[in-house]
XYZ file of C-alpha atoms in Angstrom:
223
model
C 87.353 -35.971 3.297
C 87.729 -33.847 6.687
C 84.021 -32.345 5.877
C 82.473 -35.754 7.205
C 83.629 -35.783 10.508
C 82.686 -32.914 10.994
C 79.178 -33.116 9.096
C 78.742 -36.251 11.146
C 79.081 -33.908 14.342
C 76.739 -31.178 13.395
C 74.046 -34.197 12.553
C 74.561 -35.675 15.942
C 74.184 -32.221 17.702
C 71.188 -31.613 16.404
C 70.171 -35.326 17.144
C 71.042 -34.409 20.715
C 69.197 -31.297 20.829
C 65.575 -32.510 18.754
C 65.171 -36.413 20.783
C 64.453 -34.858 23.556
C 61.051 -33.864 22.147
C 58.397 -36.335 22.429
C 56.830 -35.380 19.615
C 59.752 -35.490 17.305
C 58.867 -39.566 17.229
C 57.338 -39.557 13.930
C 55.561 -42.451 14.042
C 52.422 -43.652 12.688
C 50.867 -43.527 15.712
C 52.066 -39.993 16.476
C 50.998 -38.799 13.278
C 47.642 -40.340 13.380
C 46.461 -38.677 16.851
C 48.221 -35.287 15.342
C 45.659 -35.498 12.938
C 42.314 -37.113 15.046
C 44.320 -33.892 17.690
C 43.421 -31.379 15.204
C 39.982 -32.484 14.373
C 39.181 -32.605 17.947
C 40.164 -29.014 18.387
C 38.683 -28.238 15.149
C 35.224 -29.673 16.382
C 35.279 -27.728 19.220
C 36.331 -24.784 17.516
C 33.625 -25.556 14.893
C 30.547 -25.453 18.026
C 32.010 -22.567 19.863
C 31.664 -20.700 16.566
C 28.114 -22.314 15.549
C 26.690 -20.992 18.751
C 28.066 -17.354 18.465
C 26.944 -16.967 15.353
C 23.441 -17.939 15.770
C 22.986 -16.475 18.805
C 24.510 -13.095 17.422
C 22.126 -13.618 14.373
C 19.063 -14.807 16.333
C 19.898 -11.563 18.646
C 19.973 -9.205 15.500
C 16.617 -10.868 13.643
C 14.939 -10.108 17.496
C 16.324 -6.955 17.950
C 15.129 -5.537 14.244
C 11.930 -7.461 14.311
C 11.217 -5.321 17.294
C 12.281 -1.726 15.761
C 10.299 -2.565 12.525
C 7.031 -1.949 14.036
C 8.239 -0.162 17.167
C 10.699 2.422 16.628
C 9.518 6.101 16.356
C 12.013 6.644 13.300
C 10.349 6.033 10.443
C 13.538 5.361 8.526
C 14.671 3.242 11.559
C 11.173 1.411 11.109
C 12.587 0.926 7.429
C 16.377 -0.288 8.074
C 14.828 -2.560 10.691
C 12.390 -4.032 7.881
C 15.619 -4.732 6.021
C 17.701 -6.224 8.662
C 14.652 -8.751 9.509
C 15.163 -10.229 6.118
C 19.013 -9.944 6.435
C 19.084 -11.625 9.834
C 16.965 -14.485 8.820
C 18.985 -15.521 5.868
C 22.331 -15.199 7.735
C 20.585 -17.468 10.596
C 18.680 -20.218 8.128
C 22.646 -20.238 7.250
C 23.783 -21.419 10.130
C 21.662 -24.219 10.073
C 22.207 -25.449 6.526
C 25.842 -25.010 6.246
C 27.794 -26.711 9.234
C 30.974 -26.679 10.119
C 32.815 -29.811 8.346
C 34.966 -30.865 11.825
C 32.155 -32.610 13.578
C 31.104 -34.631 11.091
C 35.096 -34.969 10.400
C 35.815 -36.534 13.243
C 32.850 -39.070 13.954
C 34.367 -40.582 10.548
C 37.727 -40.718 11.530
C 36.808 -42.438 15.240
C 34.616 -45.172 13.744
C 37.263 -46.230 11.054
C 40.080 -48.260 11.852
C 42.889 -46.873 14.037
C 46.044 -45.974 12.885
C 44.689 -45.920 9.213
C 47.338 -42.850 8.524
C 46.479 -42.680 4.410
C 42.956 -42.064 5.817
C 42.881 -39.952 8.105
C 45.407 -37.485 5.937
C 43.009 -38.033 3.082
C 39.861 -36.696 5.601
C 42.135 -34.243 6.937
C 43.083 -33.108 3.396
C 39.570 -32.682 2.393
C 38.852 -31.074 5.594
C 41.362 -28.403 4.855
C 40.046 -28.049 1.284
C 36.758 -27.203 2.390
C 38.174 -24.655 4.698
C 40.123 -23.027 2.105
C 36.473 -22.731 0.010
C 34.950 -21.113 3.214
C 37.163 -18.182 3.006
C 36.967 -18.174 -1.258
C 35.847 -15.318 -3.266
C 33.172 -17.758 -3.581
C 32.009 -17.732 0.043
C 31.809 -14.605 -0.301
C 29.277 -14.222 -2.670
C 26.305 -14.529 -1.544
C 27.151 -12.114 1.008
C 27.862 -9.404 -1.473
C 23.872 -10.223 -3.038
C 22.189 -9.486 -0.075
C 24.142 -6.707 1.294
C 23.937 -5.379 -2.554
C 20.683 -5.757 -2.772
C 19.904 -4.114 1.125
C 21.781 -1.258 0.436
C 19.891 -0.944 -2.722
C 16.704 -0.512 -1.021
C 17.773 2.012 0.779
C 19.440 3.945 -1.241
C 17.401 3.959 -4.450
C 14.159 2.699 -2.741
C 14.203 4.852 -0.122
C 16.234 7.475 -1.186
C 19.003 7.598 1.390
C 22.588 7.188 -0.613
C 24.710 7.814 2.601
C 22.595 4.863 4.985
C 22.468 2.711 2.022
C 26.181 2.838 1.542
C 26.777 2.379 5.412
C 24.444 -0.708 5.341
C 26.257 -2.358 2.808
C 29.488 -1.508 4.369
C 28.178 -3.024 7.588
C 26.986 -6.087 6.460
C 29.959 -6.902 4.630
C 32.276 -6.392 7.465
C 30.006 -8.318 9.553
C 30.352 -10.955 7.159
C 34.012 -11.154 6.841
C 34.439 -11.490 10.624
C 32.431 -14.782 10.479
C 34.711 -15.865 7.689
C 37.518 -15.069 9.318
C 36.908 -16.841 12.526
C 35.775 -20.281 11.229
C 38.097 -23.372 12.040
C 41.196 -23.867 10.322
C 42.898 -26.514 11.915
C 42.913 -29.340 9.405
C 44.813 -26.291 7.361
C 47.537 -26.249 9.954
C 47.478 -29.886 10.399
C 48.259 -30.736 6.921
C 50.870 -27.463 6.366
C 52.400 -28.699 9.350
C 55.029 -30.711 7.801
C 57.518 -28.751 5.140
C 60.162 -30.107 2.232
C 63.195 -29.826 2.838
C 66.705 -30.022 1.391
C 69.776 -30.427 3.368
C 73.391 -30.680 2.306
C 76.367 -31.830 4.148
C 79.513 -31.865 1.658
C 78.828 -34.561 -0.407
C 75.827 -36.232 1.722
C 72.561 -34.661 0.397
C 69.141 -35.722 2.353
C 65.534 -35.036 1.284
C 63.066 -35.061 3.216
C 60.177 -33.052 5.185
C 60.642 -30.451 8.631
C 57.946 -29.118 11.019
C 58.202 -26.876 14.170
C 57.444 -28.092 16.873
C 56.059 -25.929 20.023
C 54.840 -26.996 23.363
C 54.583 -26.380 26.699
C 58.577 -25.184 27.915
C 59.792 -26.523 24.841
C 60.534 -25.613 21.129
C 62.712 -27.592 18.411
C 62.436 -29.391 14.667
C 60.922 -32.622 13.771
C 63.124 -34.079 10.448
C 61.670 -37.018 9.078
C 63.087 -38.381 5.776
């Protein structure tokens, strides 16, 4: 019996310690602007991204277009034939497959407020298609046309080593833009943990998250 008392302390130490937090208040409000939060940043995330890429990809199908017919090389005449084609794919990309955040939140905003199944079910598939976005399977098509380029050059044009290096390139290229897509409906919905916590005999269930902010760091419980 002497474990409750002091169980009943430790639980109202940490009480002491987490209400200080203004986000530890769990509510349905709180949650639902967590979530229309992380769409927001994921939006803007989602444009910043959508610019640099096309403008890095507009800037490469330029720049090749320009050595194809005027660089004195004639193997850099070549490449640069190549990397038009390779450029203009990765750019029509761009335009065909957007970013799901936008669209994301415009949905969320016009339904009703507060609507906390909803918005986790958006958020949810949000985070689903991010997860596809850095698949093997985004990662296909990549590995065609980079395939395929290197091929050229190396069998069509008879240069193993550039061929190789081509492919190489293209593929790392590739996985940066994967890599630096929006995640934040990800974090959003991993935010929130099980958990398991005994105390003697009292046994609660239930789900933690870190919290971080500005001059301030703690645990939100909710159960």
């Amino acid at each position: 019996m002497a474990r409750f008392p002091a169980a009943r302390r430790l639980a109202a130490l940490l009480l002491a310690l987490l209400l200080p937090l203004p986000a530890l208040a769990q509510g349905p409000d709180s949650e639902w602007q967590a979530y229309e939060s992380a769409l927001v940043d994921g939006a803007r995330h989602a444009g910043y991204w959508q610019a640099g890429w096309t403008t890095f990809y507009a800037g490469s199908l330029a720049l090749n277009a320009w050595q194809a017919s005027e660089a004195s090389d004639r193997d850099d005449r070549y490449d640069a034939r190549v990397g038009v084609v390779k450029s203009a794919l990765a750019l029509g990309g761009m335009f065909l497959d957007r970013q799901p955040h936008p669209a994301a939140l415009d949905e969320l905003q016009a339904g009703e407020p507060g609507d906390i199944a909803g918005a986790r079910r958006l958020l949810e598939a949000v985070a689903e298609e991010e997860r596809r976005r850095r698949s093997l399977e985004a990662r296909l098509g990549s590995l065609a046309v980079n395939t395929a380029a290197g091929l050229l050059i190396a069998v069509g044009d008879g240069r193993e080593r550039d061929g190789a290096l081509n492919f190489a390139t293209g593929m790392l290229i590739n996985e940066l833009q994967l890599q630096t897509q929006p995640r934040q409906a990800t974090a959003a919905v991993n935010r929130f943990q099980p958990a398991r916590v005994s105390m003697g005999e009292l046994r609660l269930e239930g789900e933690y998250a870190l919290l971080v902010g500005p001059n301030q760091l703690g645990v939100a419980l909710r159960y």
